[in-house]
mmCIF file of N, CA and C in Angstrom:
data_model
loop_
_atom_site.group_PDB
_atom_site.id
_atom_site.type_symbol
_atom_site.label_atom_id
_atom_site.label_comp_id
_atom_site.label_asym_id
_atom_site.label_seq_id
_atom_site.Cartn_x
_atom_site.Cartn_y
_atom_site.Cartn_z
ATOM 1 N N UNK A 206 3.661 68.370 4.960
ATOM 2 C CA UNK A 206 3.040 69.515 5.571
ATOM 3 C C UNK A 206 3.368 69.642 7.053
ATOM 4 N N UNK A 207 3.313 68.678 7.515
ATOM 5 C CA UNK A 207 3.588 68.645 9.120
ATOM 6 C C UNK A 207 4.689 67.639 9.571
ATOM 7 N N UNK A 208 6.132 68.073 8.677
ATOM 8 C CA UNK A 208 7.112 67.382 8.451
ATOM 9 C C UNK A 208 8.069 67.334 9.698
ATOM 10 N N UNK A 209 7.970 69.107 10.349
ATOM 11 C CA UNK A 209 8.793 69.314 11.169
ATOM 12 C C UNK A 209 8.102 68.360 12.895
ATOM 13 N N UNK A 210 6.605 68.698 12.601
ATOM 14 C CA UNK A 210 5.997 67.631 13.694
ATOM 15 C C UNK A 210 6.403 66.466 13.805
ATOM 16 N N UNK A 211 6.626 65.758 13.060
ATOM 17 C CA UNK A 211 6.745 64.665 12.938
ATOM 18 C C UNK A 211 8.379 63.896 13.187
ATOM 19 N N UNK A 212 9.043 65.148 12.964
ATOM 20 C CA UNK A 212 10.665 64.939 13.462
ATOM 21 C C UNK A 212 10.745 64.940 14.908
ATOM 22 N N UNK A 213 9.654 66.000 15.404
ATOM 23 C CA UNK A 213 9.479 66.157 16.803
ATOM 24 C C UNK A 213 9.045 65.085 17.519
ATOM 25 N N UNK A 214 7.718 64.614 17.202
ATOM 26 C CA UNK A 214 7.086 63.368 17.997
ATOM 27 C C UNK A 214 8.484 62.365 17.533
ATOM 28 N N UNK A 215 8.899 62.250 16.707
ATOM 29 C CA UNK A 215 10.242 60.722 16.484
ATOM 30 C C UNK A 215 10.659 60.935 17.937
ATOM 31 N N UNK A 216 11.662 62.166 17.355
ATOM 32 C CA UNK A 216 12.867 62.693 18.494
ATOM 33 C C UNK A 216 12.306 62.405 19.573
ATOM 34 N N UNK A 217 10.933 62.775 20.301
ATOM 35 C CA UNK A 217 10.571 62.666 21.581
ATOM 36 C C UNK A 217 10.391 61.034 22.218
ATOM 37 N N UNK A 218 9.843 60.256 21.293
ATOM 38 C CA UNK A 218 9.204 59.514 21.163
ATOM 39 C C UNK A 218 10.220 58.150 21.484
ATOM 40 N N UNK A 219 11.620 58.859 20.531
ATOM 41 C CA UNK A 219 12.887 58.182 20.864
ATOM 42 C C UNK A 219 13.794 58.374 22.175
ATOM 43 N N UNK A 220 13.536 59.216 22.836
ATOM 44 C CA UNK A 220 13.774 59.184 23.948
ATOM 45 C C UNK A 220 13.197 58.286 24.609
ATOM 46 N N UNK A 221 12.218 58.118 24.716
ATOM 47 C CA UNK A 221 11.794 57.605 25.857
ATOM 48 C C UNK A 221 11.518 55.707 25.275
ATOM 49 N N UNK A 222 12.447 55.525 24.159
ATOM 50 C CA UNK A 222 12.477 54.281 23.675
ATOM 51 C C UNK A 222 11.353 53.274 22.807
ATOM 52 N N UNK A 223 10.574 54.170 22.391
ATOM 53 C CA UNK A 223 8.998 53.389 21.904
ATOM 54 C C UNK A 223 9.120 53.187 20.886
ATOM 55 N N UNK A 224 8.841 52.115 20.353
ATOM 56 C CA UNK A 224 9.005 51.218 19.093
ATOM 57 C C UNK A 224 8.699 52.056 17.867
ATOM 58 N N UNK A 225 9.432 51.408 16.535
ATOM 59 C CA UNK A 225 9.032 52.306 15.809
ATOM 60 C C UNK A 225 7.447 52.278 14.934
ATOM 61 N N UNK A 226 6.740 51.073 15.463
ATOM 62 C CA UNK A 226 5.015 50.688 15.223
ATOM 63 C C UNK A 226 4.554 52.481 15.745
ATOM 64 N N UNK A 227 4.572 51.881 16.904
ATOM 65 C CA UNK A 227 4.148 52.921 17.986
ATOM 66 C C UNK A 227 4.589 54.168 17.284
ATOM 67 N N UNK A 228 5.874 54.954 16.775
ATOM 68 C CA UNK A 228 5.863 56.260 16.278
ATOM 69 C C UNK A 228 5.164 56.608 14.966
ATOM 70 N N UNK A 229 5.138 55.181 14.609
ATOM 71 C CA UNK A 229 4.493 55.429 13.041
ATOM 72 C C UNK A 229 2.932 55.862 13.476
ATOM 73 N N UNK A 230 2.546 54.856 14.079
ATOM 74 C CA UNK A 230 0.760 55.278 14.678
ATOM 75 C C UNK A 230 0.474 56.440 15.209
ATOM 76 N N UNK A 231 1.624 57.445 16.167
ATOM 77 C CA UNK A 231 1.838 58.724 16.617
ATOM 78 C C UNK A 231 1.938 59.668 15.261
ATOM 79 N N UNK A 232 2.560 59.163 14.919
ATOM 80 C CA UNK A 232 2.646 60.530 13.444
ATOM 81 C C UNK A 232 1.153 60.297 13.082
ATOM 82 N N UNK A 233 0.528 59.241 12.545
ATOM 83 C CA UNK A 233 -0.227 58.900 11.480
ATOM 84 C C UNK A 233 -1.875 59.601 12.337
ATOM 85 N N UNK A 234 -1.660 59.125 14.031
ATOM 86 C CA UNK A 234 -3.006 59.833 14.512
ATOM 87 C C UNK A 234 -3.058 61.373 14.228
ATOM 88 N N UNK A 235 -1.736 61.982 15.096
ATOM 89 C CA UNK A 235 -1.248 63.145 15.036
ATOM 90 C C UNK A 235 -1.890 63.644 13.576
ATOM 91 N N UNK A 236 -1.755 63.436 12.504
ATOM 92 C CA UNK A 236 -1.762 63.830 11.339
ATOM 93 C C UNK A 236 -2.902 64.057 10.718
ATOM 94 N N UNK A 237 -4.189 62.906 10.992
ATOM 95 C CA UNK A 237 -5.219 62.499 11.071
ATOM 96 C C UNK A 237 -6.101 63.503 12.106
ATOM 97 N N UNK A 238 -5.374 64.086 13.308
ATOM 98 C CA UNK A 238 -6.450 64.815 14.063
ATOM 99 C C UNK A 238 -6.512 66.324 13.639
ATOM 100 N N UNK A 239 -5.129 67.069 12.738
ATOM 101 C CA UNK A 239 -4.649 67.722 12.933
ATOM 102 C C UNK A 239 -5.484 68.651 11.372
ATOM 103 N N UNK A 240 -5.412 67.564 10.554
ATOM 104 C CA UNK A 240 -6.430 67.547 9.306
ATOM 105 C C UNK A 240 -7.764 67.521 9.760
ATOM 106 N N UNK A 241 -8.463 67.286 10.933
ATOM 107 C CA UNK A 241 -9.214 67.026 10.932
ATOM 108 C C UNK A 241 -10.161 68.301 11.682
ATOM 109 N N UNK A 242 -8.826 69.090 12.201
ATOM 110 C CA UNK A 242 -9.291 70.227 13.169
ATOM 111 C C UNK A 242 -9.257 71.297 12.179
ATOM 112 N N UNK A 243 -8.149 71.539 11.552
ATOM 113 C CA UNK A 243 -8.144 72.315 10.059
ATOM 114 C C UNK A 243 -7.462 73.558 11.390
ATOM 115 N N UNK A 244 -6.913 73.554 12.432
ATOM 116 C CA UNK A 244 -6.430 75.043 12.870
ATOM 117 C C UNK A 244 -4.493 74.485 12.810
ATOM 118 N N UNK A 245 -4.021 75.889 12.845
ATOM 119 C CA UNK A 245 -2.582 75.657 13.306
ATOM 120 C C UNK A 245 -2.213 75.281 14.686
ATOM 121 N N UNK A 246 -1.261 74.630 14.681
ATOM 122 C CA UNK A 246 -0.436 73.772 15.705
ATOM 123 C C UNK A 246 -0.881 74.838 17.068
ATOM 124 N N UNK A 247 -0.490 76.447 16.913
ATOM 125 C CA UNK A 247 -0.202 77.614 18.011
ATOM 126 C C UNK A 247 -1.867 77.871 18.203
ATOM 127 N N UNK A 248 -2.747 77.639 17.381
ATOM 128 C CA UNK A 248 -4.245 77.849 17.720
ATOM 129 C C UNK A 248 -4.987 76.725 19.054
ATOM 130 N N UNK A 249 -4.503 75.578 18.497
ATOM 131 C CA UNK A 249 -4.879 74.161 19.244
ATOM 132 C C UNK A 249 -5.190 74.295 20.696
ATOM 133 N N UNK A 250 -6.289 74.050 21.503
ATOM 134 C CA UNK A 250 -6.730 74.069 22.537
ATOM 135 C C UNK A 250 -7.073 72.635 22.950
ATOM 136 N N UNK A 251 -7.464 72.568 24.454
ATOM 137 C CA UNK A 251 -7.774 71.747 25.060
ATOM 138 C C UNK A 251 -9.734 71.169 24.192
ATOM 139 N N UNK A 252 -10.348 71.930 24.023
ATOM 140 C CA UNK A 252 -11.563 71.675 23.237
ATOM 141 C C UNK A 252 -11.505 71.150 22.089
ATOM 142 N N UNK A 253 -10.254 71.094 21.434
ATOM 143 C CA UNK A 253 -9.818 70.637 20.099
ATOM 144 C C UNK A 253 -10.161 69.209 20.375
ATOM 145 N N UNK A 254 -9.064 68.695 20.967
ATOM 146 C CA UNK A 254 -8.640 67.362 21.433
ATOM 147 C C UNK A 254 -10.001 66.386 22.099
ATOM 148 N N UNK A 255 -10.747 66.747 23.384
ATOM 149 C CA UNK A 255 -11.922 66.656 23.520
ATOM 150 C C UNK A 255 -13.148 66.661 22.569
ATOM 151 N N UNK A 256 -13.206 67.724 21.487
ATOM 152 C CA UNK A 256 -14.205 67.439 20.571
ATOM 153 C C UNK A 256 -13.549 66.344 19.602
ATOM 154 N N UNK A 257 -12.183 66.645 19.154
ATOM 155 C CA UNK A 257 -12.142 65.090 18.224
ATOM 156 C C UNK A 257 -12.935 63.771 18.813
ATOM 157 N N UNK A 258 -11.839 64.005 20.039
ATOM 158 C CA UNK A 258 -11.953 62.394 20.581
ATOM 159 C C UNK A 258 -13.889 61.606 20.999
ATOM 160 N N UNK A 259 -14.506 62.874 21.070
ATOM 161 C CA UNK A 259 -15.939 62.288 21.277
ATOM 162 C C UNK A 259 -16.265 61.955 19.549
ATOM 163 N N UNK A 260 -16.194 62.739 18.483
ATOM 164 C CA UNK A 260 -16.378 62.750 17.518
ATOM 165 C C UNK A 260 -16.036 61.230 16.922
ATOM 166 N N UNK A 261 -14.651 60.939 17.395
ATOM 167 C CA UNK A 261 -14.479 59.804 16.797
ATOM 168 C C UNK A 261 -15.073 58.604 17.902
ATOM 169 N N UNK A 262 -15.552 58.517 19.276
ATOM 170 C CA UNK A 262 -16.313 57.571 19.892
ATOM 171 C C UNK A 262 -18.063 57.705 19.438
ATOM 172 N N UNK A 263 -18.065 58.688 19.287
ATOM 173 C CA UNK A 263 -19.944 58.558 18.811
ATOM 174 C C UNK A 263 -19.719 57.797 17.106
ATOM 175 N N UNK A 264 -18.754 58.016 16.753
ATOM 176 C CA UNK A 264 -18.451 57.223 15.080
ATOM 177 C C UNK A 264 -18.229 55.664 15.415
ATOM 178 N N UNK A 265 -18.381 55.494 16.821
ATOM 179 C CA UNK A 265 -18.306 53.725 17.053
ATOM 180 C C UNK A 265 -17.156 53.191 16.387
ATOM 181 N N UNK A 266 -16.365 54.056 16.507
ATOM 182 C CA UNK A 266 -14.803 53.363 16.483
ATOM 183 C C UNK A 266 -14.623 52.451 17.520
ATOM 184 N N UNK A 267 -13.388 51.860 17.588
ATOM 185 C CA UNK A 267 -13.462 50.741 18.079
ATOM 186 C C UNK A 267 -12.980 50.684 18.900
ATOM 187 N N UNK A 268 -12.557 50.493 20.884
ATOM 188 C CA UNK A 268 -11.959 51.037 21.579
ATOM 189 C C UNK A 268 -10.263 51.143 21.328
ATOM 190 N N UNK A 269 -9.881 49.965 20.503
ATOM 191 C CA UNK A 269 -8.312 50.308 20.394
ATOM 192 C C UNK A 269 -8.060 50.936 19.372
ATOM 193 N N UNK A 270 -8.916 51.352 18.537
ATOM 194 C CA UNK A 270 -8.302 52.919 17.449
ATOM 195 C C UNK A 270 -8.777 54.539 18.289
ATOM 196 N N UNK A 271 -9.823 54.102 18.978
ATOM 197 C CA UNK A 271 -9.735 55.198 19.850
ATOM 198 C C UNK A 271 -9.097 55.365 20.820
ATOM 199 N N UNK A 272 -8.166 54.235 21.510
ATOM 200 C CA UNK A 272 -7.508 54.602 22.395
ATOM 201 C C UNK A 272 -5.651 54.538 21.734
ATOM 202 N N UNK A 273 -5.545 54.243 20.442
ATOM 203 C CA UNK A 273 -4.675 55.125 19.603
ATOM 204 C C UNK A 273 -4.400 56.492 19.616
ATOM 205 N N UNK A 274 -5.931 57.039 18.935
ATOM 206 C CA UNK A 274 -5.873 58.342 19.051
ATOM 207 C C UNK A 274 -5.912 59.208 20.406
ATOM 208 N N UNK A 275 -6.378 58.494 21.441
ATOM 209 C CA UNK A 275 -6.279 59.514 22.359
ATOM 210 C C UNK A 275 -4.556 58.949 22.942
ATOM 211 N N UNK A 276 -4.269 58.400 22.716
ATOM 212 C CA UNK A 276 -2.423 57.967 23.133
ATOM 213 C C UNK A 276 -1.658 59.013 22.347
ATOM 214 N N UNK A 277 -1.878 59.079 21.233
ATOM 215 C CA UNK A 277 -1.262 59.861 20.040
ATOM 216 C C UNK A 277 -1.493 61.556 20.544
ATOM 217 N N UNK A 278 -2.379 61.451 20.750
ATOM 218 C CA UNK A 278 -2.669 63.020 21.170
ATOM 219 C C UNK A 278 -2.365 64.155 22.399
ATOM 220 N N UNK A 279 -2.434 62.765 22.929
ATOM 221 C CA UNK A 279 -1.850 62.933 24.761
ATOM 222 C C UNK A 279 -0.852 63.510 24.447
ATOM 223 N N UNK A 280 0.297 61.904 23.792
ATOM 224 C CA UNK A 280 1.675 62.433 23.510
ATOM 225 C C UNK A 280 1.935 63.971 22.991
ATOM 226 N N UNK A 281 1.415 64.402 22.199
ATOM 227 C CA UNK A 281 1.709 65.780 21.600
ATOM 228 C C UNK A 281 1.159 66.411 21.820
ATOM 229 N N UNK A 282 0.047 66.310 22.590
ATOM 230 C CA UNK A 282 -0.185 67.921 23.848
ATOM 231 C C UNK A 282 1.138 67.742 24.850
ATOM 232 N N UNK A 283 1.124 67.027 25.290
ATOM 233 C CA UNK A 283 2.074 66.889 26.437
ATOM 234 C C UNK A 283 3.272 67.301 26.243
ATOM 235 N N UNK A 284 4.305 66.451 24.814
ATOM 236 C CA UNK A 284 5.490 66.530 24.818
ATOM 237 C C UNK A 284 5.953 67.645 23.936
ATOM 238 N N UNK A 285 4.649 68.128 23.018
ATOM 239 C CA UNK A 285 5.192 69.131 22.085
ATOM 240 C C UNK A 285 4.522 70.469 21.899
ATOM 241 N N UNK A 286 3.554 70.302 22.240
ATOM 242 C CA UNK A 286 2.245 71.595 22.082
ATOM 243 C C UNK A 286 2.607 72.296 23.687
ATOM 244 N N UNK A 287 2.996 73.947 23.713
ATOM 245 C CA UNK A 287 2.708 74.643 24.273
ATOM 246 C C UNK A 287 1.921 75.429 25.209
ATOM 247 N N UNK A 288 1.242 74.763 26.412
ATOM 248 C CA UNK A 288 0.401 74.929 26.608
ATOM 249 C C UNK A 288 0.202 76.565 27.772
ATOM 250 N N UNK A 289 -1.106 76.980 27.628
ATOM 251 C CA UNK A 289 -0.379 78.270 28.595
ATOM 252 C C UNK A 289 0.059 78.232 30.141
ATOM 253 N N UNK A 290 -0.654 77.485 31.031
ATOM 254 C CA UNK A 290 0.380 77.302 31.788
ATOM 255 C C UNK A 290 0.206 75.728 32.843
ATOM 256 N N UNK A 291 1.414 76.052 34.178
ATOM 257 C CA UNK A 291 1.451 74.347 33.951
ATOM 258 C C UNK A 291 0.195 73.507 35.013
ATOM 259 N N UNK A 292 -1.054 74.756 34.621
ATOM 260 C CA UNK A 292 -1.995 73.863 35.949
ATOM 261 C C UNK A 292 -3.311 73.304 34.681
ATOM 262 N N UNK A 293 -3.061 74.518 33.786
ATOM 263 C CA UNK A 293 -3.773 73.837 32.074
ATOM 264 C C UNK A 293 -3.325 72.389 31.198
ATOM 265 N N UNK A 294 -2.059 72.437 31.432
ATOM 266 C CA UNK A 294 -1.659 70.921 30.908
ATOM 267 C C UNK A 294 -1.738 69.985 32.107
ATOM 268 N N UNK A 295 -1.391 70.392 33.218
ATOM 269 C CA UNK A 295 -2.059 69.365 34.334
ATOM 270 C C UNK A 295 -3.532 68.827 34.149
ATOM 271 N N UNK A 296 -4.379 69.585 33.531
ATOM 272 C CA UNK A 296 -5.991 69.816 33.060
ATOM 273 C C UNK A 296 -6.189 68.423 32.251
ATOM 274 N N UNK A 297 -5.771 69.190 31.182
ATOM 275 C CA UNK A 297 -5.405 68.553 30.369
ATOM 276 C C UNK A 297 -4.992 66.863 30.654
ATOM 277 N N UNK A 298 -3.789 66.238 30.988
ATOM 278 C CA UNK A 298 -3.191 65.672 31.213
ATOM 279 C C UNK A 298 -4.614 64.611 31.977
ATOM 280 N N UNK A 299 -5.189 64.797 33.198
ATOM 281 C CA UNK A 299 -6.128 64.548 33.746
ATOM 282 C C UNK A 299 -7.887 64.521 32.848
ATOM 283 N N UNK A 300 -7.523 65.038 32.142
ATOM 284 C CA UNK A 300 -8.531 64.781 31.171
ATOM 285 C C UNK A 300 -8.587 63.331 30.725
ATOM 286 N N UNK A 301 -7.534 63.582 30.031
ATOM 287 C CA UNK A 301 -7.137 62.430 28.833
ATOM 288 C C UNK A 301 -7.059 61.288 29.530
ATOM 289 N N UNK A 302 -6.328 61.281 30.395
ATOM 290 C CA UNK A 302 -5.997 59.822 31.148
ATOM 291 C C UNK A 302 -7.367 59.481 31.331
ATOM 292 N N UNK A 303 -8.204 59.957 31.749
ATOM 293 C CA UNK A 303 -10.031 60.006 32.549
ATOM 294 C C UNK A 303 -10.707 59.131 31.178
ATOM 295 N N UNK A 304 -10.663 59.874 29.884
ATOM 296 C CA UNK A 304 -11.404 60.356 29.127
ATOM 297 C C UNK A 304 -12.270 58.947 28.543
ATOM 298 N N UNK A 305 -13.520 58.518 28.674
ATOM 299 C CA UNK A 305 -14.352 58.089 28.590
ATOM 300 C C UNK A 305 -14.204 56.667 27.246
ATOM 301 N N UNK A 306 -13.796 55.772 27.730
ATOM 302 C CA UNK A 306 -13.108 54.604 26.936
ATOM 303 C C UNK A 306 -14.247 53.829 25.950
ATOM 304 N N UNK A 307 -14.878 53.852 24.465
ATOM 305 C CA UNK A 307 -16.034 53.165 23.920
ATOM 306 C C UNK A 307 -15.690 51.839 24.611
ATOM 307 N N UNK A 308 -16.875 51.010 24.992
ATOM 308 C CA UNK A 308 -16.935 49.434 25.361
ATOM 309 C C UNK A 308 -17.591 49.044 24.063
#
């Protein structure tokens, strides 16, 4: 279903040299958040990403599957998702890095 995504996060992912653990866990969050939002790729907002990621810390996940998913997600707002312009993915970008780590 989200075949062509997933060529994308590789390709990107391979640039910048990251193991292939690491792309498998990128597809697999990616895939996992994306099912989980139920919108298309061109719908996806900054509130998307933010409501997952609390969703899955109030679920007392565990800080390194949540800080999977927010790695995974970063990556593909950042490297592949469209954002409208470049002071919103700066937003963005500053979000995520920030974004509130479960202890």
């Amino acid at each position: 279903m989200y075949e062509d995504i997933f060529d994308s996060i590789r390709s990107e992912a391979e640039k910048r040299n990251l193991r292939e653990r690491t792309i498998q866990l990128y597809c697999a969050d990616v895939s996992y958040f994306l099912r989980c939002i139920g919108k298309p790729v061109s719908d996806l907002t900054l509130e998307d990403a933010e409501s997952f990621l609390t969703i899955k810390r109030l679920e007392s996940r565990s800080p390194e599957t949540h800080n999977h998913y927010r790695s995974a997600i970063k990556f593909f707002y950042k490297q592949l998702c469209i954002l409208p312009d470049y002071a919103y993915q700066r937003s963005f970008i500053s979000i995520m890095m920030t974004f509130p780590v479960p202890t």
